[in-house]
PDB file of C-alpha atoms in Angstrom:
ATOM      1  CA  MET A 720      46.804  72.745   4.837  1.00 44.00           C
ATOM      2  CA  SER A 721      44.801  75.678   5.171  1.00 53.00           C
ATOM      3  CA  GLU A 722      46.119  78.802   2.874  1.00 81.00           C
ATOM      4  CA  GLN A 723      47.293  81.457   6.369  1.00 92.00           C
ATOM      5  CA  ARG A 724      49.454  79.111   8.882  1.00 97.00           C
ATOM      6  CA  ILE A 725      49.218  79.428  12.016  1.00 98.00           C
ATOM      7  CA  VAL A 726      52.148  79.175  14.656  1.00 98.00           C
ATOM      8  CA  VAL A 727      52.480  79.188  18.101  1.00 98.00           C
ATOM      9  CA  VAL A 728      55.752  80.035  19.810  1.00 98.00           C
ATOM     10  CA  THR A 729      55.240  80.687  23.184  1.00 98.00           C
ATOM     11  CA  GLY A 730      57.324  83.051  25.243  1.00 98.00           C
ATOM     12  CA  ALA A 731      58.343  84.729  22.655  1.00 98.00           C
ATOM     13  CA  SER A 732      58.044  87.780  23.992  1.00 97.00           C
ATOM     14  CA  ARG A 733      61.996  87.980  24.920  1.00 96.00           C
ATOM     15  CA  GLY A 734      65.482  86.626  24.026  1.00 96.00           C
ATOM     16  CA  ILE A 735      65.644  82.854  22.472  1.00 97.00           C
ATOM     17  CA  GLY A 736      61.275  83.168  22.031  1.00 98.00           C
ATOM     18  CA  ARG A 737      61.618  86.754  20.521  1.00 98.00           C
ATOM     19  CA  ALA A 738      64.072  85.960  17.872  1.00 98.00           C
ATOM     20  CA  ILE A 739      62.060  82.213  16.628  1.00 98.00           C
ATOM     21  CA  ALA A 740      58.439  84.554  16.279  1.00 98.00           C
ATOM     22  CA  VAL A 741      60.109  86.355  13.927  1.00 98.00           C
ATOM     23  CA  GLU A 742      62.517  84.083  12.277  1.00 98.00           C
ATOM     24  CA  MET A 743      58.297  81.389  11.657  1.00 98.00           C
ATOM     25  CA  ALA A 744      56.720  85.355  10.744  1.00 98.00           C
ATOM     26  CA  GLY A 745      55.386  85.413   6.868  1.00 96.00           C
ATOM     27  CA  PRO A 746      53.790  86.264   4.408  1.00 96.00           C
ATOM     28  CA  LYS A 747      50.595  83.826   4.638  1.00 95.00           C
ATOM     29  CA  THR A 748      51.554  82.560   8.043  1.00 98.00           C
ATOM     30  CA  HIS A 749      49.857  83.548  11.937  1.00 98.00           C
ATOM     31  CA  VAL A 750      52.236  83.823  14.923  1.00 98.00           C
ATOM     32  CA  ILE A 751      51.135  83.607  17.940  1.00 98.00           C
ATOM     33  CA  ILE A 752      53.229  85.586  20.417  1.00 98.00           C
ATOM     34  CA  ASN A 753      52.902  83.787  23.872  1.00 98.00           C
ATOM     35  CA  TYR A 754      53.836  85.696  26.960  1.00 98.00           C
ATOM     36  CA  ASN A 755      53.476  86.040  30.516  1.00 96.00           C
ATOM     37  CA  SER A 756      54.302  89.309  32.501  1.00 93.00           C
ATOM     38  CA  SER A 757      55.235  91.903  29.690  1.00 93.00           C
ATOM     39  CA  PRO A 758      52.827  92.792  27.398  1.00 96.00           C
ATOM     40  CA  GLU A 759      55.220  96.123  25.620  1.00 97.00           C
ATOM     41  CA  ALA A 760      57.689  93.142  25.284  1.00 97.00           C
ATOM     42  CA  ALA A 761      55.529  90.988  23.482  1.00 98.00           C
ATOM     43  CA  GLU A 762      54.360  93.761  21.409  1.00 97.00           C
ATOM     44  CA  GLN A 763      57.183  94.961  19.737  1.00 97.00           C
ATOM     45  CA  THR A 764      58.024  91.171  19.215  1.00 98.00           C
ATOM     46  CA  ALA A 765      54.630  91.195  17.335  1.00 97.00           C
ATOM     47  CA  VAL A 766      55.150  94.051  15.321  1.00 97.00           C
ATOM     48  CA  LEU A 767      58.783  92.656  14.063  1.00 97.00           C
ATOM     49  CA  ALA A 768      56.799  89.600  13.843  1.00 97.00           C
ATOM     50  CA  ALA A 769      54.566  91.331  11.243  1.00 96.00           C
ATOM     51  CA  SER A 770      57.085  93.481   9.604  1.00 96.00           C
ATOM     52  CA  ARG A 771      57.937  90.768   7.043  1.00 96.00           C
ATOM     53  CA  GLY A 772      54.373  90.283   5.626  1.00 94.00           C
ATOM     54  CA  GLY A 773      52.904  88.193   7.956  1.00 93.00           C
ATOM     55  CA  THR A 774      49.993  88.254  10.625  1.00 97.00           C
ATOM     56  CA  SER A 775      50.857  88.092  13.792  1.00 97.00           C
ATOM     57  CA  ALA A 776      49.508  89.217  17.775  1.00 97.00           C
ATOM     58  CA  ALA A 777      50.336  88.669  21.186  1.00 98.00           C
ATOM     59  CA  MET A 778      48.748  86.034  24.052  1.00 98.00           C
ATOM     60  CA  GLN A 779      48.991  86.252  27.379  1.00 98.00           C
ATOM     61  CA  PHE A 780      48.463  83.002  29.776  1.00 98.00           C
ATOM     62  CA  SER A 781      50.617  81.448  31.418  1.00 98.00           C
ATOM     63  CA  VAL A 782      52.526  78.324  30.090  1.00 98.00           C
ATOM     64  CA  SER A 783      52.509  76.167  34.359  1.00 98.00           C
ATOM     65  CA  ASP A 784      48.762  76.671  34.271  1.00 98.00           C
ATOM     66  CA  PRO A 785      46.769  74.210  33.508  1.00 98.00           C
ATOM     67  CA  ASP A 786      42.639  75.887  32.921  1.00 98.00           C
ATOM     68  CA  ALA A 787      44.491  78.809  31.915  1.00 98.00           C
ATOM     69  CA  VAL A 788      46.194  77.110  28.859  1.00 98.00           C
ATOM     70  CA  LYS A 789      43.744  74.992  27.685  1.00 98.00           C
ATOM     71  CA  ALA A 790      41.062  78.377  27.074  1.00 98.00           C
ATOM     72  CA  SER A 791      43.598  80.028  25.544  1.00 98.00           C
ATOM     73  CA  PHE A 792      44.283  76.855  22.511  1.00 98.00           C
ATOM     74  CA  LYS A 793      40.370  76.507  22.971  1.00 98.00           C
ATOM     75  CA  GLN A 794      40.575  80.769  21.748  1.00 98.00           C
ATOM     76  CA  ILE A 795      43.280  79.780  19.044  1.00 98.00           C
ATOM     77  CA  LEU A 796      41.470  76.900  18.038  1.00 98.00           C
ATOM     78  CA  LYS A 797      38.178  78.894  17.323  1.00 97.00           C
ATOM     79  CA  GLU A 798      39.510  81.935  15.870  1.00 97.00           C
ATOM     80  CA  HIS A 799      42.048  80.107  12.814  1.00 97.00           C
ATOM     81  CA  GLY A 800      40.516  76.132  12.914  1.00 97.00           C
ATOM     82  CA  ARG A 801      44.214  75.026  12.814  1.00 97.00           C
ATOM     83  CA  ILE A 802      47.238  75.266  14.548  1.00 98.00           C
ATOM     84  CA  ASP A 803      50.357  73.821  12.802  1.00 98.00           C
ATOM     85  CA  VAL A 804      52.734  74.524  14.246  1.00 98.00           C
ATOM     86  CA  LEU A 805      54.189  74.618  18.015  1.00 99.00           C
ATOM     87  CA  VAL A 806      57.473  76.219  20.174  1.00 99.00           C
ATOM     88  CA  ASN A 807      57.065  75.639  23.542  1.00 98.00           C
ATOM     89  CA  ASN A 808      59.801  77.601  24.994  1.00 98.00           C
ATOM     90  CA  ALA A 809      58.895  79.081  28.113  1.00 98.00           C
ATOM     91  CA  GLY A 810      61.129  79.077  30.153  1.00 96.00           C
ATOM     92  CA  ILE A 811      62.890  80.454  33.724  1.00 95.00           C
ATOM     93  CA  ALA A 812      65.388  79.562  36.539  1.00 94.00           C
ATOM     94  CA  ARG A 813      65.746  80.114  39.843  1.00 95.00           C
ATOM     95  CA  ASP A 814      68.915  79.172  40.074  1.00 94.00           C
ATOM     96  CA  ASN A 815      70.880  77.860  43.868  1.00 96.00           C
ATOM     97  CA  LEU A 816      73.094  74.732  45.132  1.00 97.00           C
ATOM     98  CA  LEU A 817      70.464  71.610  45.683  1.00 98.00           C
ATOM     99  CA  ALA A 818      71.032  72.447  49.636  1.00 98.00           C
ATOM    100  CA  PHE A 819      69.448  75.665  49.288  1.00 98.00           C
ATOM    101  CA  MET A 820      67.525  74.780  47.193  1.00 98.00           C
ATOM    102  CA  SER A 821      63.315  75.930  48.702  1.00 98.00           C
ATOM    103  CA  PRO A 822      60.355  73.972  47.119  1.00 98.00           C
ATOM    104  CA  ALA A 823      58.939  76.341  45.688  1.00 98.00           C
ATOM    105  CA  GLU A 824      62.649  76.985  43.470  1.00 98.00           C
ATOM    106  CA  TRP A 825      62.083  73.890  42.624  1.00 98.00           C
ATOM    107  CA  ASP A 826      58.139  73.751  41.811  1.00 98.00           C
ATOM    108  CA  GLU A 827      58.285  76.680  39.546  1.00 98.00           C
ATOM    109  CA  VAL A 828      60.816  75.637  37.312  1.00 98.00           C
ATOM    110  CA  ILE A 829      59.699  72.457  36.628  1.00 98.00           C
ATOM    111  CA  ASN A 830      55.812  74.033  35.995  1.00 98.00           C
ATOM    112  CA  THR A 831      56.704  76.238  33.369  1.00 98.00           C
ATOM    113  CA  ASN A 832      59.065  74.731  31.993  1.00 98.00           C
ATOM    114  CA  LEU A 833      59.030  71.161  32.287  1.00 98.00           C
ATOM    115  CA  LYS A 834      54.806  70.994  32.955  1.00 98.00           C
ATOM    116  CA  GLY A 835      53.968  73.756  30.349  1.00 98.00           C
ATOM    117  CA  THR A 836      54.827  71.841  27.634  1.00 98.00           C
ATOM    118  CA  PHE A 837      52.912  69.214  29.397  1.00 98.00           C
ATOM    119  CA  LEU A 838      50.559  70.518  28.717  1.00 98.00           C
ATOM    120  CA  CYS A 839      50.717  72.870  25.850  1.00 98.00           C
ATOM    121  CA  SER A 840      51.562  70.361  23.709  1.00 98.00           C
ATOM    122  CA  GLN A 841      48.332  67.723  24.716  1.00 98.00           C
ATOM    123  CA  ALA A 842      45.972  70.651  24.320  1.00 98.00           C
ATOM    124  CA  VAL A 843      47.245  71.112  20.698  1.00 98.00           C
ATOM    125  CA  ILE A 844      47.370  67.294  19.649  1.00 98.00           C
ATOM    126  CA  LYS A 845      43.823  66.196  19.153  1.00 97.00           C
ATOM    127  CA  SER A 846      44.084  68.780  16.812  1.00 98.00           C
ATOM    128  CA  MET A 847      46.442  67.552  14.855  1.00 98.00           C
ATOM    129  CA  ILE A 848      45.806  64.545  14.315  1.00 98.00           C
ATOM    130  CA  LYS A 849      42.143  64.927  12.890  1.00 98.00           C
ATOM    131  CA  GLN A 850      44.316  67.287  10.751  1.00 97.00           C
ATOM    132  CA  ARG A 851      46.644  65.138   9.797  1.00 97.00           C
ATOM    133  CA  TYR A 852      49.701  67.503  10.686  1.00 98.00           C
ATOM    134  CA  GLY A 853      51.746  68.952  12.396  1.00 98.00           C
ATOM    135  CA  ARG A 854      55.082  70.640  14.497  1.00 98.00           C
ATOM    136  CA  ILE A 855      56.469  70.296  17.614  1.00 99.00           C
ATOM    137  CA  VAL A 856      59.187  71.915  18.430  1.00 99.00           C
ATOM    138  CA  ASN A 857      60.673  71.651  22.219  1.00 99.00           C
ATOM    139  CA  VAL A 858      63.199  73.573  23.399  1.00 98.00           C
ATOM    140  CA  THR A 859      65.030  72.430  25.685  1.00 98.00           C
ATOM    141  CA  SER A 860      69.269  73.151  27.236  1.00 97.00           C
ATOM    142  CA  VAL A 861      72.858  71.878  27.282  1.00 96.00           C
ATOM    143  CA  VAL A 862      72.386  71.476  31.138  1.00 95.00           C
ATOM    144  CA  GLY A 863      70.044  68.933  30.528  1.00 97.00           C
ATOM    145  CA  VAL A 864      72.558  66.962  28.906  1.00 96.00           C
ATOM    146  CA  ILE A 865      74.958  67.838  30.622  1.00 95.00           C
ATOM    147  CA  GLY A 866      74.394  69.023  33.828  1.00 94.00           C
ATOM    148  CA  ASN A 867      75.308  72.566  35.382  1.00 90.00           C
ATOM    149  CA  ALA A 868      75.907  73.155  39.245  1.00 92.00           C
ATOM    150  CA  GLY A 869      73.164  75.273  40.491  1.00 93.00           C
ATOM    151  CA  GLN A 870      71.100  74.645  38.183  1.00 94.00           C
ATOM    152  CA  CYS A 871      69.143  71.021  39.791  1.00 98.00           C
ATOM    153  CA  ASN A 872      65.803  72.482  39.282  1.00 98.00           C
ATOM    154  CA  TYR A 873      66.784  73.956  35.587  1.00 97.00           C
ATOM    155  CA  SER A 874      68.538  71.281  34.045  1.00 98.00           C
ATOM    156  CA  ALA A 875      65.736  68.267  35.586  1.00 98.00           C
ATOM    157  CA  ALA A 876      63.232  69.826  34.182  1.00 98.00           C
ATOM    158  CA  LYS A 877      65.122  71.220  30.913  1.00 98.00           C
ATOM    159  CA  ALA A 878      66.657  66.332  30.655  1.00 98.00           C
ATOM    160  CA  GLY A 879      62.719  65.539  30.756  1.00 98.00           C
ATOM    161  CA  ILE A 880      62.067  67.291  28.093  1.00 98.00           C
ATOM    162  CA  ILE A 881      64.485  65.626  25.684  1.00 98.00           C
ATOM    163  CA  GLY A 882      62.173  62.706  27.479  1.00 98.00           C
ATOM    164  CA  LEU A 883      58.792  64.537  26.371  1.00 98.00           C
ATOM    165  CA  THR A 884      59.408  64.983  22.930  1.00 98.00           C
ATOM    166  CA  ARG A 885      61.049  61.225  22.053  1.00 98.00           C
ATOM    167  CA  SER A 886      58.308  59.133  23.978  1.00 98.00           C
ATOM    168  CA  LEU A 887      55.650  62.193  22.342  1.00 98.00           C
ATOM    169  CA  ALA A 888      57.216  61.571  18.695  1.00 98.00           C
ATOM    170  CA  ARG A 889      56.991  57.826  19.499  1.00 98.00           C
ATOM    171  CA  GLU A 890      52.975  58.259  19.549  1.00 98.00           C
ATOM    172  CA  ILE A 891      51.759  60.373  16.969  1.00 98.00           C
ATOM    173  CA  VAL A 892      53.983  60.145  14.410  1.00 98.00           C
ATOM    174  CA  SER A 893      52.205  57.563  12.364  1.00 97.00           C
ATOM    175  CA  ARG A 894      49.403  60.843  11.272  1.00 97.00           C
ATOM    176  CA  LYS A 895      52.795  63.069  10.101  1.00 97.00           C
ATOM    177  CA  ILE A 896      53.153  64.875  13.294  1.00 98.00           C
ATOM    178  CA  THR A 897      56.930  65.297  14.563  1.00 98.00           C
ATOM    179  CA  VAL A 898      58.177  65.909  17.437  1.00 99.00           C
ATOM    180  CA  ASN A 899      61.746  67.304  17.746  1.00 98.00           C
ATOM    181  CA  ALA A 900      63.684  69.574  20.721  1.00 98.00           C
ATOM    182  CA  VAL A 901      66.836  71.775  19.906  1.00 98.00           C
ATOM    183  CA  ALA A 902      68.892  72.638  22.653  1.00 98.00           C
ATOM    184  CA  PRO A 903      70.896  75.873  22.656  1.00 97.00           C
ATOM    185  CA  GLY A 904      74.395  75.470  24.980  1.00 95.00           C
ATOM    186  CA  PHE A 905      74.927  79.756  26.039  1.00 93.00           C
ATOM    187  CA  ILE A 906      73.621  82.320  23.943  1.00 94.00           C
ATOM    188  CA  ASP A 907      73.573  86.116  24.501  1.00 91.00           C
ATOM    189  CA  THR A 908      70.420  87.092  26.036  1.00 87.00           C
ATOM    190  CA  GLU A 909      68.925  88.913  29.179  1.00 80.00           C
ATOM    191  CA  MET A 910      69.834  85.316  31.326  1.00 74.00           C
ATOM    192  CA  THR A 911      72.559  84.904  30.426  1.00 75.00           C
ATOM    193  CA  MET A 912      73.459  88.300  30.303  1.00 75.00           C
ATOM    194  CA  ALA A 913      73.018  88.301  33.995  1.00 74.00           C
ATOM    195  CA  ILE A 914      75.058  85.327  35.165  1.00 76.00           C
ATOM    196  CA  PRO A 915      78.691  87.193  37.407  1.00 78.00           C
ATOM    197  CA  GLN A 916      81.294  87.249  34.059  1.00 84.00           C
ATOM    198  CA  LYS A 917      83.340  85.600  36.692  1.00 83.00           C
ATOM    199  CA  SER A 918      80.981  82.598  35.373  1.00 79.00           C
ATOM    200  CA  ARG A 919      80.561  83.985  32.316  1.00 81.00           C
ATOM    201  CA  ASP A 920      84.190  83.389  31.825  1.00 85.00           C
ATOM    202  CA  ALA A 921      84.514  80.370  32.837  1.00 85.00           C
ATOM    203  CA  LEU A 922      81.892  78.729  30.423  1.00 83.00           C
ATOM    204  CA  LEU A 923      83.797  81.001  27.645  1.00 89.00           C
ATOM    205  CA  ALA A 924      86.252  78.468  27.632  1.00 91.00           C
ATOM    206  CA  GLN A 925      84.815  75.866  27.653  1.00 91.00           C
ATOM    207  CA  ILE A 926      82.910  76.871  24.118  1.00 95.00           C
ATOM    208  CA  PRO A 927      84.801  75.500  21.085  1.00 96.00           C
ATOM    209  CA  ALA A 928      84.192  77.896  19.262  1.00 96.00           C
ATOM    210  CA  ALA A 929      84.570  80.689  21.207  1.00 94.00           C
ATOM    211  CA  ARG A 930      81.321  82.631  21.357  1.00 93.00           C
ATOM    212  CA  TYR A 931      78.338  82.651  23.034  1.00 93.00           C
ATOM    213  CA  GLY A 932      74.771  81.646  20.191  1.00 96.00           C
ATOM    214  CA  ALA A 933      73.087  84.006  19.014  1.00 97.00           C
ATOM    215  CA  PRO A 934      69.015  83.692  19.417  1.00 97.00           C
ATOM    216  CA  GLU A 935      68.766  83.521  15.760  1.00 98.00           C
ATOM    217  CA  GLU A 936      71.043  80.952  15.956  1.00 98.00           C
ATOM    218  CA  VAL A 937      68.215  79.038  17.645  1.00 98.00           C
ATOM    219  CA  ALA A 938      66.193  80.132  16.180  1.00 98.00           C
ATOM    220  CA  ALA A 939      66.968  79.254  11.926  1.00 98.00           C
ATOM    221  CA  ALA A 940      67.066  75.868  14.459  1.00 98.00           C
ATOM    222  CA  VAL A 941      63.552  75.369  15.059  1.00 98.00           C
ATOM    223  CA  ALA A 942      62.161  76.924  12.260  1.00 98.00           C
ATOM    224  CA  PHE A 943      64.163  74.127   9.861  1.00 98.00           C
ATOM    225  CA  LEU A 944      62.453  71.230  12.404  1.00 98.00           C
ATOM    226  CA  ALA A 945      59.313  73.164  11.422  1.00 98.00           C
ATOM    227  CA  SER A 946      59.319  72.848   7.997  1.00 97.00           C
ATOM    228  CA  ASP A 947      58.210  70.465   5.594  1.00 96.00           C
ATOM    229  CA  ALA A 948      61.579  69.929   4.314  1.00 97.00           C
ATOM    230  CA  ALA A 949      61.550  68.295   7.882  1.00 98.00           C
ATOM    231  CA  GLY A 950      59.114  65.212   7.277  1.00 97.00           C
ATOM    232  CA  TYR A 951      61.277  62.510   8.341  1.00 98.00           C
ATOM    233  CA  ILE A 952      63.450  64.327  11.599  1.00 98.00           C
ATOM    234  CA  THR A 953      61.179  63.450  14.638  1.00 98.00           C
ATOM    235  CA  GLY A 954      62.342  61.833  18.626  1.00 98.00           C
ATOM    236  CA  GLN A 955      65.430  64.414  18.167  1.00 98.00           C
ATOM    237  CA  VAL A 956      66.795  66.791  20.177  1.00 98.00           C
ATOM    238  CA  LEU A 957      69.361  69.590  17.426  1.00 98.00           C
ATOM    239  CA  HIS A 958      71.998  70.826  19.593  1.00 98.00           C
ATOM    240  CA  VAL A 959      73.069  74.678  18.926  1.00 98.00           C
ATOM    241  CA  ASN A 960      75.833  75.378  21.539  1.00 96.00           C
ATOM    242  CA  GLY A 961      79.167  75.599  19.517  1.00 97.00           C
ATOM    243  CA  GLY A 962      81.023  72.550  19.916  1.00 96.00           C
ATOM    244  CA  MET A 963      80.406  72.796  24.412  1.00 95.00           C
ATOM    245  CA  CYS A 964      78.509  69.305  23.430  1.00 92.00           C
ATOM    246  CA  MET A 965      78.347  67.176  20.872  1.00 89.00           C
ATOM    247  CA  GLY A 966      76.453  63.986  21.737  1.00 71.00           C
TER     248      GLY A 966
END
């Protein structure tokens, strides 16, 4: 690899994405923090990442926009010459019961969560194949495995990410590129804090660890899968959910 490790984390302005960007940062590492609509929060992430001894930069683009993704990754490769790690974390939720879910609520979640993972992965593949090295880590979810009422769109997207992960892993493992996924359970973030307290209590009752996870616990799992120590691990889903799902 080159002297500086180049890492791209999508959806890294806050929550799990921020924790991943900070965890991945360090000496001889440059972290690119993607965001879509929160420049101030993304800059805060960049400052936190840089405080760990490396360098960082915030970069705005929508992962669901093919042209924006292509242009952004082209720019990264032009400036840095390579991308060593891609973490596909960007995601949104538009919860509703299927009977009342609008096509727009379905499309928006699928386009950001699943199509975004496809577009960003496709944008780095050729360069990783050429350099014969790469780590792709996709953030899926426990609900992509066990489902959750009111989240058919979100669950479908996250389940799709698991299938994408396993298929892509088979396509490029011979080029020393690994593709894995991390499936968080219920983690203390702004997204889960928006869940009504009654629902939060019901969810907590399903978690053997009897607590919500911390974003840093998910970030640690991502960092391991992105490391050289995980070079013989590919096509796997690492669950970080306090025992909620053990499949």
